[in-house]
Coordinates of C-alpha atoms and ligand atoms in Angstrom, one line a residue:
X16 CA 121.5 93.1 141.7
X17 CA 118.2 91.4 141.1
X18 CA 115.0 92.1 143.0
X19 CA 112.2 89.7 143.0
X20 CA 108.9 91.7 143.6
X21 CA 106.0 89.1 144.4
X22 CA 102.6 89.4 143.2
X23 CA 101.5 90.3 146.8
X24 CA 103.4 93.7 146.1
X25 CA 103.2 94.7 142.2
X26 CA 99.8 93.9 142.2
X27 CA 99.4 92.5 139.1
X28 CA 97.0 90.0 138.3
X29 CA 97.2 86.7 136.0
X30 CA 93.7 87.9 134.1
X31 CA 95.3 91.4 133.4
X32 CA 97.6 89.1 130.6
X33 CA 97.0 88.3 127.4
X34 CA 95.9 84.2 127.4
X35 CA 97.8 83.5 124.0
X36 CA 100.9 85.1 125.8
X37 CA 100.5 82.9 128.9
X38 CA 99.9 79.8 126.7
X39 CA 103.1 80.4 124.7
X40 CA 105.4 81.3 127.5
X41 CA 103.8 78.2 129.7
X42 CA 104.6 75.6 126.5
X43 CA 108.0 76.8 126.4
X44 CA 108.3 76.7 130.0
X45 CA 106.9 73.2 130.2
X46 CA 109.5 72.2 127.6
X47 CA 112.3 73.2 129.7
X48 CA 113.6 76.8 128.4
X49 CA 113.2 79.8 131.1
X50 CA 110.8 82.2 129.8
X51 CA 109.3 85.5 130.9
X52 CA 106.7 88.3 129.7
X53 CA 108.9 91.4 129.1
X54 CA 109.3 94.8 128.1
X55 CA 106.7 97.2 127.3
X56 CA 103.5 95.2 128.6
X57 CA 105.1 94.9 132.3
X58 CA 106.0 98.7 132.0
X59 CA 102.2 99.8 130.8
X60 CA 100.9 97.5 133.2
X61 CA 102.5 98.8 136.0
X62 CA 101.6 102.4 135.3
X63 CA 97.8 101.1 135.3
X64 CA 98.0 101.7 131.2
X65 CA 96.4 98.5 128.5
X66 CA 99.5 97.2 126.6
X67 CA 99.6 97.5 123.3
X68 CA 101.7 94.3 122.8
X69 CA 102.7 91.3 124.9
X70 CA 106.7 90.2 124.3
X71 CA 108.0 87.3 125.0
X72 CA 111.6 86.6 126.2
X73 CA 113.2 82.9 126.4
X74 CA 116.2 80.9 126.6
X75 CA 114.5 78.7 123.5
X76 CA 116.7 79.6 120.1
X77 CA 114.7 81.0 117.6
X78 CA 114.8 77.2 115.8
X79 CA 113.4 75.7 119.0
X80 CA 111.1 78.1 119.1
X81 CA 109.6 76.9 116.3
X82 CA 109.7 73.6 117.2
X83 CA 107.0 73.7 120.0
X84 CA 104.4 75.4 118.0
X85 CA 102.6 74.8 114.7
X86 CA 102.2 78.2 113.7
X87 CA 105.4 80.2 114.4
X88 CA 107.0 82.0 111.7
X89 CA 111.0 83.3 111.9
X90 CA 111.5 86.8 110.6
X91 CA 114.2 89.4 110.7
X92 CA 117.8 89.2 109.7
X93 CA 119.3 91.8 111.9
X94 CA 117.2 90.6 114.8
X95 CA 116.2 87.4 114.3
X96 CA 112.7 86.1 116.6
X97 CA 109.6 83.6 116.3
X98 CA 106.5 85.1 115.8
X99 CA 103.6 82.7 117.1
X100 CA 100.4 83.1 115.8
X101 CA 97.5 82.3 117.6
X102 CA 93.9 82.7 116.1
X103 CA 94.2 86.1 115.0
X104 CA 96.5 87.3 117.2
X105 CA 100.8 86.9 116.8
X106 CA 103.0 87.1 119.6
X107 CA 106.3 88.3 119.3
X108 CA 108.9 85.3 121.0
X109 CA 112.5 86.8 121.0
X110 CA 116.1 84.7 122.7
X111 CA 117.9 86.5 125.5
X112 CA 120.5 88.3 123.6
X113 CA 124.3 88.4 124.8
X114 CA 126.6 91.4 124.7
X115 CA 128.1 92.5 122.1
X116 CA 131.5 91.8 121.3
X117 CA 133.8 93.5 119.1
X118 CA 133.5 91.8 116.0
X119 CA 135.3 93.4 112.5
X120 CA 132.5 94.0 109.9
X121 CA 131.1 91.6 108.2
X122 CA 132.9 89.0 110.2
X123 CA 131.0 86.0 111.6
X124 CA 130.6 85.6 115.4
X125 CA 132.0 81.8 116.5
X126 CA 131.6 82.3 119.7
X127 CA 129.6 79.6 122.1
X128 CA 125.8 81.1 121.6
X129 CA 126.1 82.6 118.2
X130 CA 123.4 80.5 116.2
X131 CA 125.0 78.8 113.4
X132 CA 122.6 79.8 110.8
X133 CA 124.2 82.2 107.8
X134 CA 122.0 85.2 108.8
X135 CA 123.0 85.3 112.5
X136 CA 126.0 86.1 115.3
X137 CA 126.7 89.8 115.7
X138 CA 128.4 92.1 113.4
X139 CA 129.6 95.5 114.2
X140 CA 130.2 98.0 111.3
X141 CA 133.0 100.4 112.1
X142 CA 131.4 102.8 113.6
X143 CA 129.5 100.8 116.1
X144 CA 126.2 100.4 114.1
X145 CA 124.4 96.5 115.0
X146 CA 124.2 94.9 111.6
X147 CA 122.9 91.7 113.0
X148 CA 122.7 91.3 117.1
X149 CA 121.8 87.4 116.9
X150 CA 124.1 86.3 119.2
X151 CA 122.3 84.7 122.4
X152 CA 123.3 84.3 126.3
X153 CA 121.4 84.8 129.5
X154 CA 118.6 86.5 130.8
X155 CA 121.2 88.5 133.4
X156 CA 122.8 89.2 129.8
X157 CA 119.5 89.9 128.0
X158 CA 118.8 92.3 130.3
X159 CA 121.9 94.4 129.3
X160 CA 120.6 94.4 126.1
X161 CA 117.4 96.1 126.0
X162 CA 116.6 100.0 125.7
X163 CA 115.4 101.8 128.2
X164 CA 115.4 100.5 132.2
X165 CA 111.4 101.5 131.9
X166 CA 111.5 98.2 129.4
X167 CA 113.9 95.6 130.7
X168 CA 111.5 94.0 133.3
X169 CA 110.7 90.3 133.5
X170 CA 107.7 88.4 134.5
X171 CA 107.1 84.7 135.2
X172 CA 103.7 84.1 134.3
X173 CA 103.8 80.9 136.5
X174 CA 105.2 82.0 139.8
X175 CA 103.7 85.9 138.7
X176 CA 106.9 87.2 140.4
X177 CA 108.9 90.4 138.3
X178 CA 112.6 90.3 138.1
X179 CA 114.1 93.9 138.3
X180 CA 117.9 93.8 137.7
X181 CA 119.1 97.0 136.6
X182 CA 116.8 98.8 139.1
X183 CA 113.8 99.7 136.6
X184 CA 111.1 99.9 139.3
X185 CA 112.5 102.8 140.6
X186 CA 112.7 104.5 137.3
X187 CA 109.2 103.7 136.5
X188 CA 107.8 105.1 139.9
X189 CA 109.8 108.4 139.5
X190 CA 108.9 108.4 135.6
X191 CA 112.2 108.0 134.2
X192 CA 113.1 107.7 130.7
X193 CA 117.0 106.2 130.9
X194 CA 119.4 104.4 128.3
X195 CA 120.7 101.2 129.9
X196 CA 124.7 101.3 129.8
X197 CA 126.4 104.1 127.4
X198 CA 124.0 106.1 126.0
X199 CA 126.3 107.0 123.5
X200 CA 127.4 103.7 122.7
X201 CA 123.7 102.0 122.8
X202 CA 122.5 104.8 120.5
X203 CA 125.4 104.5 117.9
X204 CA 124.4 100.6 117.9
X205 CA 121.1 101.2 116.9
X206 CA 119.9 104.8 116.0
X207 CA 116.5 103.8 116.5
X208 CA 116.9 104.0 120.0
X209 CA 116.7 107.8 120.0
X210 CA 113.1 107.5 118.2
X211 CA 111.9 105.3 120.8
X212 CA 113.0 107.5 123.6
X213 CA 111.0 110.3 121.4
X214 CA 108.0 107.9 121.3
X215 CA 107.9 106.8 124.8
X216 CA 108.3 110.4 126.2
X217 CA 105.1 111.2 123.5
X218 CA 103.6 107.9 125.3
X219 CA 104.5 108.1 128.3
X220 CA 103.0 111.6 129.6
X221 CA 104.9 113.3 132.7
X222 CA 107.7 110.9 132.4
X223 CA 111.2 113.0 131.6
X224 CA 114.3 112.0 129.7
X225 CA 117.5 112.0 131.9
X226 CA 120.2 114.1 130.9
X227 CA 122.8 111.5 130.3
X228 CA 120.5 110.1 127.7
X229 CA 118.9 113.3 126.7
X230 CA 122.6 115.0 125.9
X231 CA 123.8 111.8 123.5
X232 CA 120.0 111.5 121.9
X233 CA 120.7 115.0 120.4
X234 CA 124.3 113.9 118.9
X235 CA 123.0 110.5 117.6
X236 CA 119.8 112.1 115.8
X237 CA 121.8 112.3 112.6
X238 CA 122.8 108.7 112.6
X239 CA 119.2 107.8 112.0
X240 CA 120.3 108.2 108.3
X241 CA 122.3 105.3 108.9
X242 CA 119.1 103.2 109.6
X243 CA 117.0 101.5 106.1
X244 CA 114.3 103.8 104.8
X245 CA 112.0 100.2 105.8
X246 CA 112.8 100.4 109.6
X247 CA 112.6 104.0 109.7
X248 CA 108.5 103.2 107.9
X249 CA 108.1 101.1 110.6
X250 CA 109.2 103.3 113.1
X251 CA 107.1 105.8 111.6
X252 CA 103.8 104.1 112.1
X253 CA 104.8 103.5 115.9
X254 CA 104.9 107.2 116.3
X255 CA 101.3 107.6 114.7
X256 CA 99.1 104.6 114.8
X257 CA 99.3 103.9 118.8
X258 CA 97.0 106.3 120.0
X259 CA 99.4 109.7 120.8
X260 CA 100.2 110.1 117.3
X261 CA 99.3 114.2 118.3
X262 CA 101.6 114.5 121.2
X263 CA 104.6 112.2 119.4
X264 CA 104.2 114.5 116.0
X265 CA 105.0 117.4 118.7
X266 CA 108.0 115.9 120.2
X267 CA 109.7 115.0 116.8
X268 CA 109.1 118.8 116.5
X269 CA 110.6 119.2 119.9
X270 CA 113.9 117.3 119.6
X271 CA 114.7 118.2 116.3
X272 CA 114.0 115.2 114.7
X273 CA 110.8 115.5 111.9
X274 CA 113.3 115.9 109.2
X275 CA 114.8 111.9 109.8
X276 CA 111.4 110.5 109.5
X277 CA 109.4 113.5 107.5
X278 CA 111.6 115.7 105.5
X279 CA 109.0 117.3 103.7
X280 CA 107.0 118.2 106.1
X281 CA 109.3 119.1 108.2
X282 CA 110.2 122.0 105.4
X283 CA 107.5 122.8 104.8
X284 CA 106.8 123.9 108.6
X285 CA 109.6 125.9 108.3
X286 CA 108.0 128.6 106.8
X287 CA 104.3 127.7 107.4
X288 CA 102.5 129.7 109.5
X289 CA 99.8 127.2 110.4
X290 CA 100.1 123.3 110.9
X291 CA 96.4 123.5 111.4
X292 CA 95.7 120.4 109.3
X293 CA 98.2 118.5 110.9
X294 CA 96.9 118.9 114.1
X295 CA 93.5 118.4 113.0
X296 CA 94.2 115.3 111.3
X297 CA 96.6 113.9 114.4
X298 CA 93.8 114.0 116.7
X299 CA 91.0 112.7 114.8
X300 CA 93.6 109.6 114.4
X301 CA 94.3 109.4 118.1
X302 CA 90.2 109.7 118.5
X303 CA 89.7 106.9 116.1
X304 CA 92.0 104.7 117.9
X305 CA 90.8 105.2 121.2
X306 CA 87.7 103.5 119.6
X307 CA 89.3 100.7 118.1
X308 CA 88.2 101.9 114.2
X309 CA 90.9 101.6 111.3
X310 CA 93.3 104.3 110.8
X311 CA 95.2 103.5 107.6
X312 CA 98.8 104.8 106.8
X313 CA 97.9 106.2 103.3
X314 CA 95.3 108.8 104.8
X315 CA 98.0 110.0 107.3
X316 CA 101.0 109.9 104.5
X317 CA 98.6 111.9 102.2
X318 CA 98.3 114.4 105.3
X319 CA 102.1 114.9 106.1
X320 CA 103.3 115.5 102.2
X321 CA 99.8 117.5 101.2
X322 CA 100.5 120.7 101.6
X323 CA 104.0 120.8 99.6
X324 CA 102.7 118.8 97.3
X325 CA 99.9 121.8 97.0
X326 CA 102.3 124.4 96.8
X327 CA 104.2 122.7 94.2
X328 CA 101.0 122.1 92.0
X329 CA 100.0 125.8 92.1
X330 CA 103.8 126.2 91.1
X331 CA 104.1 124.0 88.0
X332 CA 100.5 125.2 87.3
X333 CA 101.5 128.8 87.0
X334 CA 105.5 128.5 85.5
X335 CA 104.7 125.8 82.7
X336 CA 100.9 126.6 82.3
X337 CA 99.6 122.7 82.7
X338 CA 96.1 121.8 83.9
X339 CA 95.9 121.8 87.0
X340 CA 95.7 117.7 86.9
X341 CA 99.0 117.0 85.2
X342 CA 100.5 119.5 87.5
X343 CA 99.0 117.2 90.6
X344 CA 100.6 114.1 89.1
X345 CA 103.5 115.7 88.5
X346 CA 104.2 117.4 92.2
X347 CA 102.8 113.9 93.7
X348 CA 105.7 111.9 91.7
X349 CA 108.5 114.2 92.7
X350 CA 107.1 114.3 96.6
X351 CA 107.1 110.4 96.7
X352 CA 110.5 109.8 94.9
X353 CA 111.7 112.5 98.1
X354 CA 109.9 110.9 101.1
X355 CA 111.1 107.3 99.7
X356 CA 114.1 108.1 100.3
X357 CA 114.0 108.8 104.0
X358 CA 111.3 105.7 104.4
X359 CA 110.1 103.9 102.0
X360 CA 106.0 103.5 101.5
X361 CA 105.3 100.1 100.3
X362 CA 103.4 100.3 97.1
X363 CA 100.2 99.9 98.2
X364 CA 99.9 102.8 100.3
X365 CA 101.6 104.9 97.7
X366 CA 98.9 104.0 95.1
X367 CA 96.1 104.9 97.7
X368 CA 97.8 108.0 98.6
X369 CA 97.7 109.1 95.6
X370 CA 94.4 108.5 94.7
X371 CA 93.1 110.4 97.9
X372 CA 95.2 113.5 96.4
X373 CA 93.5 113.2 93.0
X374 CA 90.4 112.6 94.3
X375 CA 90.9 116.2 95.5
X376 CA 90.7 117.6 91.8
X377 CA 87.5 115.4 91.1
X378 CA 85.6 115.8 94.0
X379 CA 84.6 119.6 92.5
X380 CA 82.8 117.7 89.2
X381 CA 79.6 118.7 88.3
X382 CA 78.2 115.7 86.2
X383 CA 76.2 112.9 87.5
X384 CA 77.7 110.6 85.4
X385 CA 80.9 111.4 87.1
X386 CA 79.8 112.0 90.6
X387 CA 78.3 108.6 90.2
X388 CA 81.4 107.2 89.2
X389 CA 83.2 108.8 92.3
X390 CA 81.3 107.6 94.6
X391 CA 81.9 103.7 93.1
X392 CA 85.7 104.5 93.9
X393 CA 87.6 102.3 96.4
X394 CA 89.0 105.4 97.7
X395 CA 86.0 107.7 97.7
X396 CA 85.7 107.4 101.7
X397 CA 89.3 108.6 102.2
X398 CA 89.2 111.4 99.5
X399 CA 86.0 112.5 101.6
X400 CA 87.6 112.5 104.7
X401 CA 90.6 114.4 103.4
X402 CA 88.4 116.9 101.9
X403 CA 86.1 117.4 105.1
X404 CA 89.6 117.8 107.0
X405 CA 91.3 120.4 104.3
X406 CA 87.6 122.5 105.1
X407 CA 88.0 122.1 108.8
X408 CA 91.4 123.6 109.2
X409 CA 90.7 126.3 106.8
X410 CA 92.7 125.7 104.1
X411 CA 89.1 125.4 101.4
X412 CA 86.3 127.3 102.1
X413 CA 83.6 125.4 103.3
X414 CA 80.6 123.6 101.2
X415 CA 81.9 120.8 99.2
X416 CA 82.0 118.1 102.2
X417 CA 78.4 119.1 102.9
X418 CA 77.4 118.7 99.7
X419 CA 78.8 115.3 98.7
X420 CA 77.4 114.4 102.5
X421 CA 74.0 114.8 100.8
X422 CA 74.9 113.4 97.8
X423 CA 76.0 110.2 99.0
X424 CA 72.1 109.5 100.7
X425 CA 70.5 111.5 98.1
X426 CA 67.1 109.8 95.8
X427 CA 68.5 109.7 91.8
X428 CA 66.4 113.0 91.6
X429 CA 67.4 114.9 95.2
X430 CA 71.5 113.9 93.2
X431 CA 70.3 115.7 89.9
X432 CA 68.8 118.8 91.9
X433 CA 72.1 119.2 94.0
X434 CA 73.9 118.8 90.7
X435 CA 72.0 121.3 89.1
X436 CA 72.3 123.6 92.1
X437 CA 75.8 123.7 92.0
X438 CA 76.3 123.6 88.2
X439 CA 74.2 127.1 88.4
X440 CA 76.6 128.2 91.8
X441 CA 79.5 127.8 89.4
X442 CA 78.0 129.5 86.7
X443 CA 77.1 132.5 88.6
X444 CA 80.7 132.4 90.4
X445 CA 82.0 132.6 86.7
X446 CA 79.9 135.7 86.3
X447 CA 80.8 137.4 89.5
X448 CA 84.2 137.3 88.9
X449 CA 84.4 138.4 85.4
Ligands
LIG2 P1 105.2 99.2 123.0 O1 104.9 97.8 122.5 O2 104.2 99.8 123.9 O3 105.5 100.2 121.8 P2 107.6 98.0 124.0 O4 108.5 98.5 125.0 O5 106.9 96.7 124.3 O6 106.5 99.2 123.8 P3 108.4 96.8 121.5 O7 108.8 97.5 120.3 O8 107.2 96.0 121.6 O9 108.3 98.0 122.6 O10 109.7 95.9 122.0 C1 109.6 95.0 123.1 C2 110.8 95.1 124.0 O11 112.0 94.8 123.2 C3 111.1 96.5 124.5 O12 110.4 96.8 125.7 C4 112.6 96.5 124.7 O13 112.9 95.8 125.9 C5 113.1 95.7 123.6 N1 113.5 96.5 122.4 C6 112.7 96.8 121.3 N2 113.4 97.5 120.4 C7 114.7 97.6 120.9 C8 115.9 98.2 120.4 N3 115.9 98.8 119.3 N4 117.0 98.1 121.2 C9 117.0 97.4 122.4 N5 115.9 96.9 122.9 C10 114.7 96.9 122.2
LIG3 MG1 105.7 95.7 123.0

């Protein structure tokens, strides 16, 4: 039954929106198609939280979409919506979505709504798994649709009135975390679903899964495998670049799920007896967020598979008796091909990541030439950082952060007196432990 809660009562005011979002969902408006703010930014709003995103839902196809604006780009094959950019800024523009039906595999939906285009309709594989969910219907329908209750609520940005239909106002208030429909079903169509109830409980603090969707999260975990090492990247960055990437790397611990999106590391914890450097790292990600500075995905990636790939350096160093530097490169090779398989890094982030790791075996040089030529790296910063954060949790003893601290400010003659320090440190460290 839908509930229409006026401004008067949800409190929420027109300057509490994002303007671009406004803009967009007035043009369509304007142009005849029913459009509403949803999802996630009605939800954080309500709880008194800054959205992260603005989403907009319409009765416009993807293809009229596009037609109103001059910058709107259509992505996605599985789930097909309009980005529209805006200055710097893209908003995500998606079409009310219809039930599924029951369609064979790879068998096109003809139905009245399935967009004609060759990528779209909806297609079922057999064991319930959404390969494409572009068939479209009705808001009432849309509704259906979506994850949680928590997300499914609508707002008319020119009336400011939120349509409830499935009851999600309640839910919020008693902090609610609940499938709409089937959990079962909803989480066999899209395995993803169970991370994002792992995210939002991480998110959300206080707010409790119910048991209906709590008991079928726990048998759908292992359909994640199902889901394209790409998405599950994606999903991966959700968890850790949104500001509770601490409390969401302790709920994948939680409910059993690490190893779907972090195999390695999720090994590796289950023998370590410290995940010190994990921790540490989590939070000074959360803390750089909460400032608005730039977290990138490499430095966090090079965190997670670090520690194996240590263990598997000293390894090769001591059982085939290669420098230490080969045995690096060969560790870091194996680690990657393993992670990729689960999500895959794009290429870019794989290359910085593993420059950060062998910045790791320069950073102890004692030349100036070579400290010089450190320093000039693109990745310098981030091989720093990881450093300072290896000394922090413990796992190096500390000194070497310090000293390239100094080093990085220091007069041509202060860097060949703290060169020449630690050139004599080492010698004498030679000396002791002959
Ligand atoms: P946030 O942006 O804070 O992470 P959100 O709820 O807005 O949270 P988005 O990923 O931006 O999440 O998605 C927008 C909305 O789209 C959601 O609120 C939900 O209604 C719907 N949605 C997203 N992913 C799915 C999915 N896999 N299945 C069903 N509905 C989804
Ligand atoms: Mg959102």
């Amino acid at each position: 039954m839908l509930r229409i809660i006026p401004q008067s009562v949800h409190k929420i005011a027109k300057e509490q929106l994002d303007i671009q979002a406004i803009s967009i969902a007035e043009t369509l408006s304007k142009a005849g198609f029913e459009t509403y703010l949803v999802g996630g930014c009605i939800r954080d709003l309500l709880l008194g939280k800054a959205p992260k995103d603005f989403d907009i839902a319409t009765s416009a196809h993807p293809e009229q979409v596009k037609s109103q604006f001059k910058r709107c780009r259509l992505i996605g094959r599985r789930f097909r919506l309009a980005h529209v950019r805006n200055g710097k800024e893209v908003i995500e523009v998606a079409t009310f979505r219809a039930n599924p039906a029951k369609q064979p595999l790879n068998s096109k939906d003809t139905r009245q709504g399935a967009d004609p285009n060759e990528a779209d309709g909806h297609q079922v594989s057999e064991n319930g798994l959404l390969i494409r969910d572009n068939c479209y219907g009705s808001v009432e329908e849309d509704v259906m649709r979506r994850d949680l209750t928590i997300n499914a609520l609508y707002l008319n940005v020119t009336t400011m009135d939120i349509h409830d239909y499935i009851n999600a106002i309640p839910d919020i208030n008693a902090h609610a975390i609940r499938v709409i429909g089937d959990p079962e079903i909803r989480f066999r169509e899209d395995p993803v679903r169970t991370l994002r109830v792992i995210r939002f409980k991480a998110k959300l603090k206080g707010f409790r899964v119910n048991d209906a969707t709590q008991n079928a999260l726990q048998r759908a975990l292992p359909l994640l495998s199902e889901v394209s090492p790409a998405r599950r990247f994606e999903e991966l960055l959700k968890f850790f670049l949104t500001g509770h990437a601490q409390s969401s790397f302790q709920h994948l611990i939680d409910f059993n799920a690490l190893h779907y999106l972090l195999p390695v590391t999720a090994k590796y914890l289950e023998t370590a007896n410290s995940k010190a450097l994990y921790d540490q790292a989590l939070i000074n990600t959360d803390d750089r967020i909460a400032i608005n500075k730039h977290v990138t995905p490499a430095f966090l990636m090079a965190v997670f598979l670090w520690p194996t790939i240590r263990e598997l350096k000293i390894g090769y160093m001591n059982k085939q008796n290669i420098p230490s530097f080969i045995a690096l490169q060969k560790a870091v090779t194996e680690i990657i091909e393993k992670q990729n398989l689960v999500t895959s890094i794009p290429k870019r982030f794989a290359l910085a990541m593993r420059e950060i790791w062998e910045l790791q075996e320069r950073l102890p040089s004692c030349s100036l030439k070579r400290c010089e030529a450190i320093v000039q790296q693109r990745r310098f910063r981030a091989g720093y950082d990881f450093l300072l954060l290896r000394e922090e949790c413990g796992e190096i003893k500390p000194g070497l952060g310090d000293w390239w601290t100094e080093y990085q400010v220091a007069t041509i003659r202060k860097k060949k007196e703290l060169i020449s320090t630690r050139q004599k440190n080492k010698r004498k460290q030679r000396v002791e432990k002959k």
